Amino acid sequence: MRKIIVVALGGNAIKQADEKGTVEEQRRNVAITCRQLVSMLKYGHRVVVTHGNGPQAGNLLIQQEAGVAEVPAQPMDIVGAMTQGQIGYMFQQTLQNMLWQERMPLPVISVINQVLVSEDDPDYKDPSKPVGPFYTEEEAETIKKERPEYIIKEVKPKNVEKRFRRVVPSPDPIRNIEYLAIRKLLDDGIVVIASGGGGVPVVYEKDGTLRGTAAVIDKDKAGERLAVTVGADFFMVLTDINAAKINFGTPEERDVRCVTLSEMKKLYDAGHFKAGSMGPKVLACMRFIEWGGQCSIITSLDHAIDALLGKAGTRVIPDRVCE
Ligand code: ADP
Ligand code: MG
């Protein structure tokens, strides 16, 4: 059963919630994640990896602002590309080392990706995604004057001093710009790391040229676009929880196991999955099946292999497939 699998890795694959994000912590987490990816490769699957960049981009934006007296700060699209290099490098090197130890001579490459979005996307009218450092009210006023293009919102209650933060749009991804290159790499048996952090959001100018924008694309939604691009069989979202749940956080909480697309649609429409976390994962999984994918999976890192074998996690399958 040799499959093409797109694996979307959550924040915990690189940095645990209670960690600062030191290089040692990140390398340790990346190694645990890569062990699972190597297991998939050992089964003969062809794997394309994508990952989030929230904490890394956040830290980099803080560094950019802190150092602004010495060197110019870089805009968000550049910061996004920087984190793709940073995280891609860690996964690339760790995978190469593990594959060498396993005597599996598979080439590994990470690709800097741009993902097309539309400035007509409704999220551009009312940006929702907080990024970068928190500010006091005074700092927020100064920033607004210095950078009139920034939208600053109050994101914490009044009793918190540093409660203001920059917000940017989180538009729907339309297409991975480098899709042809990724497909060729995969066809040549290369393990690809792509669309990191949801990709750098870009728009087309009227003359057909590309321009980076200050926005953030949800990495699970962009991962689904990547899965379609490479004609994946499976789209797998690995996060910090074993399955998507109904009645999450209540005594009636239950795992969603294997459901058809229309069964999942009903659960999604009933509001079981929170916006900004499980919601986009479920949405991305449904979109992949709507496109024609064989199976979408949501599970935790340690259940990845069992989920591929149908023994764990949440799985979404097309309506006409009976099990
Ligand atoms: P990632 O970094 O992997 O994208 P997120 O924090 O965005 O992780 O999403 C995973 C989180 O979604 C879980 O830790 C859980 O707290 C939350 N969540 C919200 N609704 C649900 C649900 N219905 N079932 C399971 N988890 C849920
Ligand atoms: Mg998330």
mmCIF file of C-alpha atoms and ligand atoms in Angstrom:
data_model
loop_
_atom_site.group_PDB
_atom_site.id
_atom_site.type_symbol
_atom_site.label_atom_id
_atom_site.label_comp_id
_atom_site.label_asym_id
_atom_site.label_seq_id
_atom_site.Cartn_x
_atom_site.Cartn_y
_atom_site.Cartn_z
ATOM 1 C CA MET A 1 0.000 0.000 0.000
ATOM 2 C CA ARG A 2 2.335 2.748 -1.248
ATOM 3 C CA LYS A 3 0.551 6.071 -0.804
ATOM 4 C CA ILE A 4 1.283 9.743 -1.352
ATOM 5 C CA ILE A 5 0.691 11.356 2.028
ATOM 6 C CA VAL A 6 0.715 15.055 2.824
ATOM 7 C CA VAL A 7 1.460 15.449 6.537
ATOM 8 C CA ALA A 8 0.565 18.794 8.153
ATOM 9 C CA LEU A 9 2.461 19.229 11.419
ATOM 10 C CA GLY A 10 1.087 21.376 14.242
ATOM 11 C CA GLY A 11 2.911 23.753 16.546
ATOM 12 C CA ASN A 12 3.810 20.983 19.019
ATOM 13 C CA ALA A 13 5.904 19.210 16.343
ATOM 14 C CA ILE A 14 8.458 22.023 16.788
ATOM 15 C CA LYS A 15 7.727 23.789 20.100
ATOM 16 C CA GLN A 16 5.645 22.608 23.074
ATOM 17 C CA ALA A 17 3.263 25.167 24.586
ATOM 18 C CA ASP A 18 5.299 25.498 27.819
ATOM 19 C CA GLU A 19 8.657 25.921 26.060
ATOM 20 C CA LYS A 20 10.501 29.146 25.170
ATOM 21 C CA GLY A 21 11.607 27.967 21.761
ATOM 22 C CA THR A 22 15.366 27.493 22.345
ATOM 23 C CA VAL A 23 17.215 25.700 19.587
ATOM 24 C CA GLU A 24 17.725 22.640 21.851
ATOM 25 C CA GLU A 25 13.980 22.386 22.574
ATOM 26 C CA GLN A 26 13.100 22.788 18.922
ATOM 27 C CA ARG A 27 15.635 20.210 17.783
ATOM 28 C CA ARG A 28 14.350 17.710 20.375
ATOM 29 C CA ASN A 29 10.744 18.110 19.199
ATOM 30 C CA VAL A 30 11.697 17.982 15.538
ATOM 31 C CA ALA A 31 13.595 14.711 16.183
ATOM 32 C CA ILE A 32 10.520 13.103 17.818
ATOM 33 C CA THR A 33 8.415 14.202 14.834
ATOM 34 C CA CYS A 34 10.938 12.965 12.277
ATOM 35 C CA ARG A 35 10.951 9.484 13.875
ATOM 36 C CA GLN A 36 7.271 9.172 12.884
ATOM 37 C CA LEU A 37 7.939 10.493 9.378
ATOM 38 C CA VAL A 38 10.767 7.974 8.955
ATOM 39 C CA SER A 39 8.378 5.183 10.008
ATOM 40 C CA MET A 40 5.990 6.262 7.226
ATOM 41 C CA LEU A 41 8.857 6.288 4.736
ATOM 42 C CA LYS A 42 9.846 2.786 5.896
ATOM 43 C CA TYR A 43 6.346 1.583 4.993
ATOM 44 C CA GLY A 44 7.165 2.802 1.464
ATOM 45 C CA HIS A 45 4.857 5.808 1.526
ATOM 46 C CA ARG A 46 5.830 8.961 -0.350
ATOM 47 C CA VAL A 47 5.679 11.836 2.083
ATOM 48 C CA VAL A 48 5.293 15.596 1.664
ATOM 49 C CA VAL A 49 5.653 17.506 4.921
ATOM 50 C CA THR A 50 4.171 20.871 5.792
ATOM 51 C CA HIS A 51 4.312 22.702 9.124
ATOM 52 C CA GLY A 52 3.145 25.719 11.103
ATOM 53 C CA ASN A 53 5.372 28.702 11.994
ATOM 54 C CA GLY A 54 3.275 30.681 14.513
ATOM 55 C CA PRO A 55 5.690 30.729 17.470
ATOM 56 C CA GLN A 56 8.778 31.107 15.267
ATOM 57 C CA ALA A 57 7.311 33.965 13.196
ATOM 58 C CA GLY A 58 6.073 35.592 16.433
ATOM 59 C CA ASN A 59 9.561 35.450 17.980
ATOM 60 C CA LEU A 60 11.174 36.755 14.810
ATOM 61 C CA LEU A 61 8.767 39.711 14.623
ATOM 62 C CA ILE A 62 9.693 40.564 18.243
ATOM 63 C CA GLN A 63 13.402 40.394 17.343
ATOM 64 C CA GLN A 64 12.802 42.593 14.283
ATOM 65 C CA GLU A 65 11.116 45.298 16.354
ATOM 66 C CA ALA A 66 13.618 45.092 19.223
ATOM 67 C CA GLY A 67 16.556 45.601 16.860
ATOM 68 C CA VAL A 68 15.036 48.391 14.785
ATOM 69 C CA ALA A 69 17.478 51.041 16.122
ATOM 70 C CA GLU A 70 20.396 49.022 14.701
ATOM 71 C CA VAL A 71 19.038 47.356 11.545
ATOM 72 C CA PRO A 72 15.836 47.831 9.513
ATOM 73 C CA ALA A 73 12.881 45.578 10.438
ATOM 74 C CA GLN A 74 11.729 43.225 7.692
ATOM 75 C CA PRO A 75 8.086 42.998 6.587
ATOM 76 C CA MET A 76 5.846 40.013 7.353
ATOM 77 C CA ASP A 77 6.183 38.251 4.015
ATOM 78 C CA ILE A 78 9.979 38.242 4.406
ATOM 79 C CA VAL A 79 9.629 37.021 7.998
ATOM 80 C CA GLY A 80 7.379 34.194 6.726
ATOM 81 C CA ALA A 81 9.991 33.193 4.164
ATOM 82 C CA MET A 82 12.720 33.353 6.847
ATOM 83 C CA THR A 83 10.826 30.911 9.083
ATOM 84 C CA GLN A 84 10.301 28.519 6.166
ATOM 85 C CA GLY A 85 14.081 28.420 5.810
ATOM 86 C CA GLN A 86 14.639 28.093 9.562
ATOM 87 C CA ILE A 87 12.145 25.273 10.154
ATOM 88 C CA GLY A 88 12.733 23.628 6.784
ATOM 89 C CA TYR A 89 16.434 23.423 7.582
ATOM 90 C CA MET A 90 15.797 21.727 10.943
ATOM 91 C CA PHE A 91 13.481 19.094 9.418
ATOM 92 C CA GLN A 92 15.669 18.614 6.366
ATOM 93 C CA GLN A 93 18.841 17.988 8.347
ATOM 94 C CA THR A 94 17.148 15.805 10.981
ATOM 95 C CA LEU A 95 15.448 13.657 8.336
ATOM 96 C CA GLN A 96 18.689 13.346 6.374
ATOM 97 C CA ASN A 97 20.545 12.212 9.511
ATOM 98 C CA MET A 98 17.873 9.669 10.495
ATOM 99 C CA LEU A 99 17.547 8.283 6.985
ATOM 100 C CA TRP A 100 21.334 7.923 6.858
ATOM 101 C CA GLN A 101 21.285 6.027 10.157
ATOM 102 C CA GLU A 102 18.530 3.776 8.758
ATOM 103 C CA ARG A 103 20.564 3.292 5.560
ATOM 104 C CA MET A 104 17.666 4.647 3.488
ATOM 105 C CA PRO A 105 19.312 6.924 0.915
ATOM 106 C CA LEU A 106 16.299 9.144 0.172
ATOM 107 C CA PRO A 107 17.001 12.743 -0.822
ATOM 108 C CA VAL A 108 15.226 15.436 1.244
ATOM 109 C CA ILE A 109 14.587 19.053 0.245
ATOM 110 C CA SER A 110 12.642 21.981 1.694
ATOM 111 C CA VAL A 111 11.014 24.421 -0.684
ATOM 112 C CA ILE A 112 10.294 28.107 -0.041
ATOM 113 C CA ASN A 113 6.655 28.493 -1.022
ATOM 114 C CA GLN A 114 4.337 31.290 -2.030
ATOM 115 C CA VAL A 115 0.598 30.701 -1.828
ATOM 116 C CA LEU A 116 -1.860 32.745 -3.865
ATOM 117 C CA VAL A 117 -4.597 34.616 -1.987
ATOM 118 C CA SER A 118 -7.132 37.256 -3.025
ATOM 119 C CA GLU A 119 -7.255 40.736 -1.530
ATOM 120 C CA ASP A 120 -11.028 40.484 -2.076
ATOM 121 C CA ASP A 121 -11.071 37.798 0.639
ATOM 122 C CA PRO A 122 -13.515 38.905 3.395
ATOM 123 C CA ASP A 123 -10.755 38.650 6.033
ATOM 124 C CA TYR A 124 -9.013 41.690 4.452
ATOM 125 C CA LYS A 125 -12.003 43.832 5.511
ATOM 126 C CA ASP A 126 -11.764 42.798 9.178
ATOM 127 C CA PRO A 127 -8.373 41.168 9.902
ATOM 128 C CA SER A 128 -8.551 38.547 12.654
ATOM 129 C CA LYS A 129 -5.125 36.990 13.152
ATOM 130 C CA PRO A 130 -2.958 38.474 15.977
ATOM 131 C CA VAL A 131 0.799 38.511 15.257
ATOM 132 C CA GLY A 132 4.038 39.736 16.865
ATOM 133 C CA PRO A 133 4.569 41.418 20.249
ATOM 134 C CA PHE A 134 1.914 42.646 22.701
ATOM 135 C CA TYR A 135 1.789 46.420 23.348
ATOM 136 C CA THR A 136 0.593 48.718 26.141
ATOM 137 C CA GLU A 137 -1.980 51.361 25.137
ATOM 138 C CA GLU A 138 0.785 53.975 24.886
ATOM 139 C CA GLU A 139 3.003 51.752 22.740
ATOM 140 C CA ALA A 140 0.019 50.909 20.554
ATOM 141 C CA GLU A 141 -0.625 54.647 19.928
ATOM 142 C CA THR A 142 3.027 55.239 18.980
ATOM 143 C CA ILE A 143 3.069 52.249 16.621
ATOM 144 C CA LYS A 144 -0.139 53.441 14.954
ATOM 145 C CA LYS A 145 1.515 56.824 14.218
ATOM 146 C CA GLU A 146 4.827 55.326 13.094
ATOM 147 C CA ARG A 147 3.244 52.633 10.937
ATOM 148 C CA PRO A 148 -0.136 53.787 9.679
ATOM 149 C CA GLU A 149 -0.514 50.548 7.677
ATOM 150 C CA TYR A 150 -0.677 48.480 10.921
ATOM 151 C CA ILE A 151 -4.079 47.495 12.314
ATOM 152 C CA ILE A 152 -3.849 47.281 16.115
ATOM 153 C CA LYS A 153 -6.614 45.630 18.187
ATOM 154 C CA GLU A 154 -7.267 45.141 21.882
ATOM 155 C CA VAL A 155 -6.925 41.356 22.282
ATOM 156 C CA LYS A 156 -6.842 40.967 26.096
ATOM 157 C CA PRO A 157 -9.093 42.257 28.915
ATOM 158 C CA LYS A 158 -8.723 45.818 30.273
ATOM 159 C CA ASN A 159 -6.862 44.741 33.439
ATOM 160 C CA VAL A 160 -3.928 43.454 31.343
ATOM 161 C CA GLU A 161 -1.324 46.139 30.646
ATOM 162 C CA LYS A 162 0.116 44.737 27.428
ATOM 163 C CA ARG A 163 -3.209 43.951 25.757
ATOM 164 C CA PHE A 164 -2.841 45.388 22.259
ATOM 165 C CA ARG A 165 -1.554 43.480 19.282
ATOM 166 C CA ARG A 166 -1.176 43.845 15.560
ATOM 167 C CA VAL A 167 -3.736 41.867 13.546
ATOM 168 C CA VAL A 168 -3.400 40.762 9.933
ATOM 169 C CA PRO A 169 -5.821 39.065 7.535
ATOM 170 C CA SER A 170 -5.971 35.267 7.356
ATOM 171 C CA PRO A 171 -7.263 34.719 3.802
ATOM 172 C CA ASP A 172 -8.220 31.393 2.244
ATOM 173 C CA PRO A 173 -5.384 29.886 0.177
ATOM 174 C CA ILE A 174 -6.172 29.555 -3.535
ATOM 175 C CA ARG A 175 -3.144 27.823 -5.012
ATOM 176 C CA ASN A 176 0.456 26.907 -4.254
ATOM 177 C CA ILE A 177 2.562 28.929 -6.724
ATOM 178 C CA GLU A 178 5.418 26.388 -6.854
ATOM 179 C CA TYR A 179 3.150 23.367 -7.335
ATOM 180 C CA LEU A 180 4.779 22.141 -10.541
ATOM 181 C CA ALA A 181 8.237 22.074 -8.961
ATOM 182 C CA ILE A 182 6.926 20.220 -5.889
ATOM 183 C CA ARG A 183 5.207 17.617 -8.065
ATOM 184 C CA LYS A 184 8.380 17.023 -10.048
ATOM 185 C CA LEU A 185 10.439 16.592 -6.870
ATOM 186 C CA LEU A 186 7.935 14.093 -5.502
ATOM 187 C CA ASP A 187 7.825 12.191 -8.800
ATOM 188 C CA ASP A 188 11.602 11.852 -8.550
ATOM 189 C CA GLY A 189 11.278 10.161 -5.142
ATOM 190 C CA ILE A 190 12.432 13.181 -3.145
ATOM 191 C CA VAL A 191 11.001 13.789 0.333
ATOM 192 C CA VAL A 192 9.636 17.347 0.178
ATOM 193 C CA ILE A 193 9.041 19.866 2.968
ATOM 194 C CA ALA A 194 6.785 22.584 1.561
ATOM 195 C CA SER A 195 4.230 25.319 2.221
ATOM 196 C CA GLY A 196 5.700 26.026 5.681
ATOM 197 C CA GLY A 197 3.656 28.346 7.866
ATOM 198 C CA GLY A 198 0.874 28.130 5.268
ATOM 199 C CA GLY A 199 3.248 29.607 2.662
ATOM 200 C CA VAL A 200 4.027 33.277 2.040
ATOM 201 C CA PRO A 201 0.700 34.880 1.036
ATOM 202 C CA VAL A 202 1.021 36.541 -2.367
ATOM 203 C CA VAL A 203 -1.353 38.299 -4.743
ATOM 204 C CA TYR A 204 -1.168 38.926 -8.472
ATOM 205 C CA GLU A 205 -0.699 42.537 -9.556
ATOM 206 C CA LYS A 206 -2.675 43.693 -12.615
ATOM 207 C CA ASP A 207 0.395 43.071 -14.806
ATOM 208 C CA GLY A 208 0.601 39.460 -13.634
ATOM 209 C CA THR A 209 3.581 39.889 -11.305
ATOM 210 C CA LEU A 210 3.543 38.513 -7.745
ATOM 211 C CA ARG A 211 3.634 40.625 -4.589
ATOM 212 C CA GLY A 212 3.940 39.408 -0.972
ATOM 213 C CA THR A 213 1.285 40.637 1.468
ATOM 214 C CA ALA A 214 1.144 41.140 5.240
ATOM 215 C CA ALA A 215 -1.176 38.226 6.061
ATOM 216 C CA VAL A 216 -1.071 34.730 7.514
ATOM 217 C CA ILE A 217 -2.500 31.635 5.850
ATOM 218 C CA ASP A 218 -3.781 28.793 8.034
ATOM 219 C CA LYS A 219 -1.255 25.988 7.549
ATOM 220 C CA ASP A 220 -3.922 23.218 7.524
ATOM 221 C CA LYS A 221 -5.924 24.967 4.790
ATOM 222 C CA ALA A 222 -2.723 25.567 2.785
ATOM 223 C CA GLY A 223 -1.744 21.929 3.452
ATOM 224 C CA GLU A 224 -4.961 20.808 1.788
ATOM 225 C CA ARG A 225 -4.118 22.887 -1.302
ATOM 226 C CA LEU A 226 -0.693 21.213 -1.297
ATOM 227 C CA ALA A 227 -2.309 17.750 -1.039
ATOM 228 C CA VAL A 228 -4.460 18.521 -4.078
ATOM 229 C CA THR A 229 -1.427 19.852 -5.927
ATOM 230 C CA VAL A 230 0.553 16.636 -5.529
ATOM 231 C CA GLY A 231 -2.491 14.402 -6.080
ATOM 232 C CA ALA A 232 -2.147 12.932 -2.586
ATOM 233 C CA ASP A 233 -4.046 9.805 -1.491
ATOM 234 C CA PHE A 234 -4.061 10.774 2.190
ATOM 235 C CA PHE A 235 -4.096 14.169 3.879
ATOM 236 C CA MET A 236 -2.950 13.849 7.457
ATOM 237 C CA VAL A 237 -3.125 16.551 10.146
ATOM 238 C CA LEU A 238 -0.918 15.759 13.142
ATOM 239 C CA THR A 239 -1.673 17.900 16.186
ATOM 240 C CA ASP A 240 -1.567 17.636 19.993
ATOM 241 C CA ILE A 241 -4.838 15.708 20.440
ATOM 242 C CA ASN A 242 -5.651 12.086 19.454
ATOM 243 C CA ALA A 243 -8.846 12.927 17.537
ATOM 244 C CA ALA A 244 -11.398 15.621 16.709
ATOM 245 C CA LYS A 245 -14.126 15.477 19.361
ATOM 246 C CA ILE A 246 -17.798 16.212 19.516
ATOM 247 C CA ASN A 247 -18.955 18.131 22.582
ATOM 248 C CA PHE A 248 -15.316 19.060 23.171
ATOM 249 C CA GLY A 249 -14.490 19.942 26.777
ATOM 250 C CA THR A 250 -17.818 18.686 28.179
ATOM 251 C CA PRO A 251 -18.688 15.417 29.991
ATOM 252 C CA GLU A 252 -20.311 14.270 26.718
ATOM 253 C CA GLU A 253 -17.027 14.617 24.803
ATOM 254 C CA ARG A 254 -16.494 11.754 22.299
ATOM 255 C CA ASP A 255 -13.899 11.003 19.630
ATOM 256 C CA VAL A 256 -15.024 11.299 16.024
ATOM 257 C CA ARG A 257 -13.682 8.046 14.504
ATOM 258 C CA CYS A 258 -14.351 7.146 10.847
ATOM 259 C CA VAL A 259 -16.993 9.366 9.245
ATOM 260 C CA THR A 260 -18.128 10.085 5.710
ATOM 261 C CA LEU A 261 -17.859 13.574 4.270
ATOM 262 C CA SER A 262 -21.566 14.285 4.781
ATOM 263 C CA GLU A 263 -21.492 12.971 8.347
ATOM 264 C CA MET A 264 -18.543 15.283 9.087
ATOM 265 C CA LYS A 265 -20.337 18.214 7.413
ATOM 266 C CA LYS A 266 -23.234 17.788 9.828
ATOM 267 C CA LEU A 267 -20.885 17.818 12.845
ATOM 268 C CA TYR A 268 -19.024 20.856 11.453
ATOM 269 C CA ASP A 269 -22.258 22.761 10.839
ATOM 270 C CA ALA A 270 -23.421 21.902 14.366
ATOM 271 C CA GLY A 271 -20.399 23.891 15.656
ATOM 272 C CA HIS A 272 -18.417 21.107 17.365
ATOM 273 C CA PHE A 273 -15.016 22.355 16.175
ATOM 274 C CA LYS A 274 -13.546 25.649 17.389
ATOM 275 C CA ALA A 275 -12.588 28.385 14.914
ATOM 276 C CA GLY A 276 -8.833 28.963 14.779
ATOM 277 C CA SER A 277 -7.890 25.473 16.029
ATOM 278 C CA MET A 278 -9.891 22.311 15.199
ATOM 279 C CA GLY A 279 -12.296 24.157 12.860
ATOM 280 C CA PRO A 280 -9.795 24.804 10.028
ATOM 281 C CA LYS A 281 -8.402 21.258 10.365
ATOM 282 C CA VAL A 282 -11.830 19.697 9.863
ATOM 283 C CA LEU A 283 -12.607 22.137 7.052
ATOM 284 C CA ALA A 284 -9.318 21.294 5.293
ATOM 285 C CA CYS A 285 -10.022 17.553 5.703
ATOM 286 C CA MET A 286 -13.482 17.955 4.179
ATOM 287 C CA ARG A 287 -12.147 20.033 1.266
ATOM 288 C CA PHE A 288 -9.611 17.294 0.478
ATOM 289 C CA ILE A 289 -12.342 14.644 0.249
ATOM 290 C CA GLU A 290 -14.578 16.991 -1.791
ATOM 291 C CA TRP A 291 -11.688 17.343 -4.249
ATOM 292 C CA GLY A 292 -11.445 13.561 -4.597
ATOM 293 C CA GLY A 293 -8.987 12.518 -1.880
ATOM 294 C CA GLN A 294 -9.189 9.005 -0.472
ATOM 295 C CA CYS A 295 -8.890 9.723 3.250
ATOM 296 C CA SER A 296 -8.228 12.675 5.559
ATOM 297 C CA ILE A 297 -6.868 12.006 9.039
ATOM 298 C CA ILE A 298 -6.658 14.102 12.209
ATOM 299 C CA THR A 299 -4.644 12.638 15.069
ATOM 300 C CA SER A 300 -1.637 13.176 17.334
ATOM 301 C CA LEU A 301 1.959 12.501 16.387
ATOM 302 C CA ASP A 302 2.216 9.297 18.429
ATOM 303 C CA HIS A 303 -0.907 7.839 16.772
ATOM 304 C CA ALA A 304 0.165 8.644 13.202
ATOM 305 C CA ILE A 305 1.056 5.109 12.105
ATOM 306 C CA ASP A 306 -1.981 3.516 13.790
ATOM 307 C CA ALA A 307 -4.206 6.100 12.113
ATOM 308 C CA LEU A 308 -2.787 5.200 8.693
ATOM 309 C CA LEU A 309 -3.706 1.597 9.457
ATOM 310 C CA GLY A 310 -7.231 2.684 10.399
ATOM 311 C CA LYS A 311 -6.750 1.943 14.106
ATOM 312 C CA ALA A 312 -6.694 5.462 15.584
ATOM 313 C CA GLY A 313 -7.607 9.094 15.077
ATOM 314 C CA THR A 314 -10.398 10.802 13.172
ATOM 315 C CA ARG A 315 -10.778 9.742 9.552
ATOM 316 C CA VAL A 316 -12.940 11.355 6.882
ATOM 317 C CA ILE A 317 -13.767 9.286 3.809
ATOM 318 C CA PRO A 318 -15.905 9.892 0.708
ATOM 319 C CA ASP A 319 -19.626 9.201 0.965
ATOM 320 C CA ARG A 320 -19.795 6.197 -1.337
ATOM 321 C CA VAL A 321 -17.001 4.201 0.318
ATOM 322 C CA CYS A 322 -18.322 1.629 2.777
ATOM 323 C CA GLU A 323 -16.045 0.039 5.326
HETATM 324 P P1 ADP B 1 -1.915 22.968 15.839
HETATM 325 O O1 ADP B 1 -0.758 23.761 16.370
HETATM 326 O O2 ADP B 1 -1.613 21.517 15.725
HETATM 327 O O3 ADP B 1 -2.524 23.561 14.613
HETATM 328 P P2 ADP B 1 -4.218 23.904 17.391
HETATM 329 O O4 ADP B 1 -4.000 24.373 18.779
HETATM 330 O O5 ADP B 1 -4.446 24.933 16.339
HETATM 331 O O6 ADP B 1 -2.994 22.965 17.022
HETATM 332 O O7 ADP B 1 -5.456 22.863 17.358
HETATM 333 C C1 ADP B 1 -5.501 21.748 18.225
HETATM 334 C C2 ADP B 1 -6.362 22.081 19.426
HETATM 335 O O8 ADP B 1 -7.721 22.259 19.032
HETATM 336 C C3 ADP B 1 -6.464 21.010 20.487
HETATM 337 O O9 ADP B 1 -5.374 21.020 21.360
HETATM 338 C C4 ADP B 1 -7.774 21.378 21.214
HETATM 339 O O10 ADP B 1 -7.510 22.135 22.370
HETATM 340 C C5 ADP B 1 -8.507 22.296 20.224
HETATM 341 N N1 ADP B 1 -9.869 21.889 19.886
HETATM 342 C C6 ADP B 1 -10.890 22.749 19.661
HETATM 343 N N2 ADP B 1 -12.032 22.106 19.367
HETATM 344 C C7 ADP B 1 -11.745 20.788 19.390
HETATM 345 C C8 ADP B 1 -12.508 19.617 19.148
HETATM 346 N N3 ADP B 1 -13.811 19.670 18.835
HETATM 347 N N4 ADP B 1 -11.892 18.407 19.240
HETATM 348 C C9 ADP B 1 -10.579 18.335 19.563
HETATM 349 N N5 ADP B 1 -9.797 19.421 19.800
HETATM 350 C C10 ADP B 1 -10.365 20.635 19.720
HETATM 351 MG MG MG B 2 -3.431 25.663 14.560
#
